Short mmCIF file of C-alpha atoms in Angstrom, two decimals:
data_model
loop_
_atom_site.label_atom_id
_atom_site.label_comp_id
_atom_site.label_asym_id
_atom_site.label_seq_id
_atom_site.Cartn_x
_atom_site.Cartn_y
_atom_site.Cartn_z
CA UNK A 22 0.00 0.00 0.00
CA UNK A 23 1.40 3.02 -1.20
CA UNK A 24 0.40 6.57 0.22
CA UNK A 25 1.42 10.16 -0.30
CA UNK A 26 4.88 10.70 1.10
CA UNK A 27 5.21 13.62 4.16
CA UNK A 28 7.78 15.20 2.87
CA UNK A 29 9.44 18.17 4.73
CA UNK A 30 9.28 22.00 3.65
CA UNK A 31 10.86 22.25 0.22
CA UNK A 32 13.85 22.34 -1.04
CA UNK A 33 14.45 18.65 -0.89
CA UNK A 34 14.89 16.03 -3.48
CA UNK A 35 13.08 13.45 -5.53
CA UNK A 36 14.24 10.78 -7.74
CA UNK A 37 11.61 9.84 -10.43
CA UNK A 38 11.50 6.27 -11.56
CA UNK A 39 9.57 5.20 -14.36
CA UNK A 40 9.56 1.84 -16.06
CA UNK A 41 7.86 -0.65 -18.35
CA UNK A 42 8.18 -3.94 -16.74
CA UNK A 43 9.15 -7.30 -19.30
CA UNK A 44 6.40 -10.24 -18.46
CA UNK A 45 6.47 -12.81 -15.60
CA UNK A 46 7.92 -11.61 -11.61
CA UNK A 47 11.17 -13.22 -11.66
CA UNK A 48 11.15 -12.32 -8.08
CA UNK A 49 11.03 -8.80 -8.73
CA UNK A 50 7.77 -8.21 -5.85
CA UNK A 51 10.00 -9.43 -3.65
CA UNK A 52 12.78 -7.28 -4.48
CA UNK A 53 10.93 -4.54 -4.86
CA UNK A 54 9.71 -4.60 -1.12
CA UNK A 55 12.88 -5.12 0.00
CA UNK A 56 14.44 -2.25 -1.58
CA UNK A 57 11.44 -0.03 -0.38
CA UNK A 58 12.49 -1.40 2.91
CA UNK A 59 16.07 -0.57 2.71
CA UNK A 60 15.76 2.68 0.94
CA UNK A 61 13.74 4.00 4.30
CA UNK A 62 17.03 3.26 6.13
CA UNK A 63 19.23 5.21 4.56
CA UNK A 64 20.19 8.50 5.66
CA UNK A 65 18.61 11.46 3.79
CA UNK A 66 15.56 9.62 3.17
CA UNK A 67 12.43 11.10 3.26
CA UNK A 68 9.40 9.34 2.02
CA UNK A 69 8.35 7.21 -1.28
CA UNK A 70 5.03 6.58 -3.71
CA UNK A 71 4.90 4.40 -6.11
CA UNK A 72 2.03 3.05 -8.67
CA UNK A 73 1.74 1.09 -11.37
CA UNK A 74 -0.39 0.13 -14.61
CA UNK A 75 0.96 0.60 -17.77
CA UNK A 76 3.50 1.85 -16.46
CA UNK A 77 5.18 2.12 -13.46
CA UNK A 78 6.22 5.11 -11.24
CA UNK A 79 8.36 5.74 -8.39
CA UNK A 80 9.24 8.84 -6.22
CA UNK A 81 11.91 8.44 -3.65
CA UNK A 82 12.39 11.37 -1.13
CA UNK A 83 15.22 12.53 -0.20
CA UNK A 84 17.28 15.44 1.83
CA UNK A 85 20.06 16.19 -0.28
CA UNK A 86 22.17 15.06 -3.52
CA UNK A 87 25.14 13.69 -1.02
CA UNK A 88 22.11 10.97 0.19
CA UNK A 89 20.56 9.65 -3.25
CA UNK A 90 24.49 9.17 -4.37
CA UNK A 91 24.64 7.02 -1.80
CA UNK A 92 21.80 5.19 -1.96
CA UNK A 93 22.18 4.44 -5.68
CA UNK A 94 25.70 3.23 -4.38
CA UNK A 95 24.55 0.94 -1.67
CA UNK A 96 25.52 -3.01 -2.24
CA UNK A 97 22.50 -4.24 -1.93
CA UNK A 98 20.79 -1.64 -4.07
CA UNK A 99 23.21 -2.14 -6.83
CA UNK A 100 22.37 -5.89 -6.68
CA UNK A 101 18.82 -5.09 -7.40
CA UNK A 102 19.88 -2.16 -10.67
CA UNK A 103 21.68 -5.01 -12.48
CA UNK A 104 18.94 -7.14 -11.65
CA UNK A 105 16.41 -4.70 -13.09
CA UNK A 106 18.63 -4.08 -16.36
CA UNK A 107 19.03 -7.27 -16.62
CA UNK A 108 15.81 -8.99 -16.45
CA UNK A 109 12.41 -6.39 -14.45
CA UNK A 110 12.44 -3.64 -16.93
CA UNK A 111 12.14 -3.19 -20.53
CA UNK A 112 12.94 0.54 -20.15
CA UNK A 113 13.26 2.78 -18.02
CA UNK A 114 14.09 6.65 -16.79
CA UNK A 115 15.74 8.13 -13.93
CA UNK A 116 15.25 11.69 -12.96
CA UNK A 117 17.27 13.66 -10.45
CA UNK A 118 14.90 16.42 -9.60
CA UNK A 119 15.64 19.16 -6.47
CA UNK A 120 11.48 20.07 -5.38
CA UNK A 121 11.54 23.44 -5.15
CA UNK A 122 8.11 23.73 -4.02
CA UNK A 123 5.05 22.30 -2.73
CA UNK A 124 1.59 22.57 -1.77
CA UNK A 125 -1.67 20.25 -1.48
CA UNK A 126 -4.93 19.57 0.51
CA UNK B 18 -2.09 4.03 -22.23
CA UNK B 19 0.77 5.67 -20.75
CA UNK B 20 4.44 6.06 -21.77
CA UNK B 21 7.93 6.68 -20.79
CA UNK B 22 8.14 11.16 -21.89
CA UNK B 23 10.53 11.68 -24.19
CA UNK B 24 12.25 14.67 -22.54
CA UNK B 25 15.09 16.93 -23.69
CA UNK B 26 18.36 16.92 -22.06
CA UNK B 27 18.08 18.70 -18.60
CA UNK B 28 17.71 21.15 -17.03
CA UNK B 29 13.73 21.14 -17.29
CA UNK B 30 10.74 21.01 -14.94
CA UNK B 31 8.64 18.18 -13.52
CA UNK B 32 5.44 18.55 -11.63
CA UNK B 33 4.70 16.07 -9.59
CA UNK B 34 0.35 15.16 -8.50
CA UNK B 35 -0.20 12.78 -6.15
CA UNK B 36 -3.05 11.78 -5.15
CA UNK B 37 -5.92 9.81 -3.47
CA UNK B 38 -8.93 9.17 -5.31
CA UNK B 39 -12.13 9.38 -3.48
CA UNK B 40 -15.04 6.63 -4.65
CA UNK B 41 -16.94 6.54 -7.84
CA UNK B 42 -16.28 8.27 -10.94
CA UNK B 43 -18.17 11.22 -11.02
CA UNK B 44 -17.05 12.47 -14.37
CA UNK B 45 -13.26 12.19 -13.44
CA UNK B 46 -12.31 10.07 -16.47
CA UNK B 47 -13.47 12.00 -19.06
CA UNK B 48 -12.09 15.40 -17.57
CA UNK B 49 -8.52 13.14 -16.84
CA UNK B 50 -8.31 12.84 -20.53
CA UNK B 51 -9.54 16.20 -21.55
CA UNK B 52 -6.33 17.97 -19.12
CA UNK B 53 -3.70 15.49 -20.55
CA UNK B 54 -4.67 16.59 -24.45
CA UNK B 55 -5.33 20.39 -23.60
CA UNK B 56 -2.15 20.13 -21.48
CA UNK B 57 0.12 18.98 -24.04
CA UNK B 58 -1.25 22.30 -26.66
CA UNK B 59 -0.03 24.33 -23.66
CA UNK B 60 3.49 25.76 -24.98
CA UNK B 61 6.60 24.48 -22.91
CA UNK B 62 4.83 21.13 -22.26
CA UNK B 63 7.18 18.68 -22.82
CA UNK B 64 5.39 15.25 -21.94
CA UNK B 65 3.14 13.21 -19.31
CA UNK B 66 3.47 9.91 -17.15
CA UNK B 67 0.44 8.63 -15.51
CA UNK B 68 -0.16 5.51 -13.10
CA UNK B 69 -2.10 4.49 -10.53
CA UNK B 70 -3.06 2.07 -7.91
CA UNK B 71 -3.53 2.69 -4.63
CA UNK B 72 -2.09 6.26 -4.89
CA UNK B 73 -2.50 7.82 -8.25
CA UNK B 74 1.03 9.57 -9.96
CA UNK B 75 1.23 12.29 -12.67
CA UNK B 76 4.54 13.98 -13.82
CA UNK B 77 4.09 16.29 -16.44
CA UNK B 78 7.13 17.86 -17.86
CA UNK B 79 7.99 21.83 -19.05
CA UNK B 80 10.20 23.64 -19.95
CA UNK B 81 10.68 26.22 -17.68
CA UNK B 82 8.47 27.94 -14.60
CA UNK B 83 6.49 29.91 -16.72
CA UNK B 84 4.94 27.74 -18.77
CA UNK B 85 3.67 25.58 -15.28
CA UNK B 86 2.64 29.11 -14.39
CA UNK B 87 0.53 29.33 -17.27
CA UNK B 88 -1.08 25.59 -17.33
CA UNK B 89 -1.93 26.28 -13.33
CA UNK B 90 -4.11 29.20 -14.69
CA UNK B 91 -5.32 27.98 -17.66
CA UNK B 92 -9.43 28.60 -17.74
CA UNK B 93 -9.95 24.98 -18.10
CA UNK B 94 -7.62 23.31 -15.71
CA UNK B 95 -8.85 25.97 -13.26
CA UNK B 96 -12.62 24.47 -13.30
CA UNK B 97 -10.93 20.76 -13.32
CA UNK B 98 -8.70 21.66 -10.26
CA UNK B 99 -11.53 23.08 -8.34
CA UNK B 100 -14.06 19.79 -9.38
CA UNK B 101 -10.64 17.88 -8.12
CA UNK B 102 -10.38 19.55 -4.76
CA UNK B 103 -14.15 18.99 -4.23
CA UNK B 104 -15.15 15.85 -5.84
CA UNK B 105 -12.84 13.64 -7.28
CA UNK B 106 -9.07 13.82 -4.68
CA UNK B 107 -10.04 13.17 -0.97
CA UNK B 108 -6.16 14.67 -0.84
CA UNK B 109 -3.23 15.23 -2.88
CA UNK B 110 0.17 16.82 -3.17
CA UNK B 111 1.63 19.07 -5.79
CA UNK B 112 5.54 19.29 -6.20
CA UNK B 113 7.07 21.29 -8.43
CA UNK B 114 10.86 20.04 -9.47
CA UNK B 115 13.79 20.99 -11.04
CA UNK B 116 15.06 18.26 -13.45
CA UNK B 117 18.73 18.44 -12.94
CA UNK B 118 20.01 15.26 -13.95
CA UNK B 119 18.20 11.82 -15.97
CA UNK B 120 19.68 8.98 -17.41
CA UNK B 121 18.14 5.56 -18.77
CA UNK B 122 17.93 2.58 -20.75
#
């Protein structure tokens, strides 16, 4: 269950992940939990949504740049990239993106 | 049927919608597909990524502040924003982002 992330007063940062799956899990839901697991362990992190249909979306959180290198540098983490190259995805986009404002209801 | 945006190298913008849907339609569809094809007449767009499941994600992509400026006031998105904050979202959050940085495969 995903839900809208409480994010502190801008400026923070947010990674955008979007990606077309290939067929079949191949373990990916598992990994996927996992990493959404991990992720909220690292420092700098600061909240995550993610949805899917045709295509999938996911917006990590996080405090500053210095975090999100590190993160896409963790061990375990970079297990789970070739993984996704490799077999999850079809295609996909990462975008580095510094929130420079906010607002909602 | 959403797709991976094509965007330009960065920098560009992102806005980021997420939200929670409240029950029923109510007309939401229809008016969903009405904003993403007058949104993407709107000059600076520069594409649109869409999923949902439990929480619903849309990025839409510009090219600069201005031109989000604009769509924000646009006559038409202004009715479907206020149907949104009293019909169809029982709550959402609006980020707007910097793209600095994107890669992909």
């Amino acid at each position: 269950m995903s839900h809208i992330a409480e994010t502190p007063a801008p400026p923070y940062y947010a990674v955008v992940f979007t990606s077309h799956r290939t067929d079949g899990d191949h373990g990916y839901a598992e990994m996927a939990d996992k990493m959404v697991e991990l992720a909220a362990q690292q420092p700098g992190f600061l909240g995550i949504e993610s949805a899917r249909d045709d295509v999938g979306i996911t917006v990590s959180y996080w405090a500053d740049l210095e975090s999100i290198k590190l993160w896409k540098a963790n061990a375990e983490h970079l297990k789970a990239q070739k993984l996704g190259h490799e077999k999850w995805y079809s295609t996909f986009k990462t975008r580095i993106c510094k929130v420079e404002r906010d607002y909602g209801m």
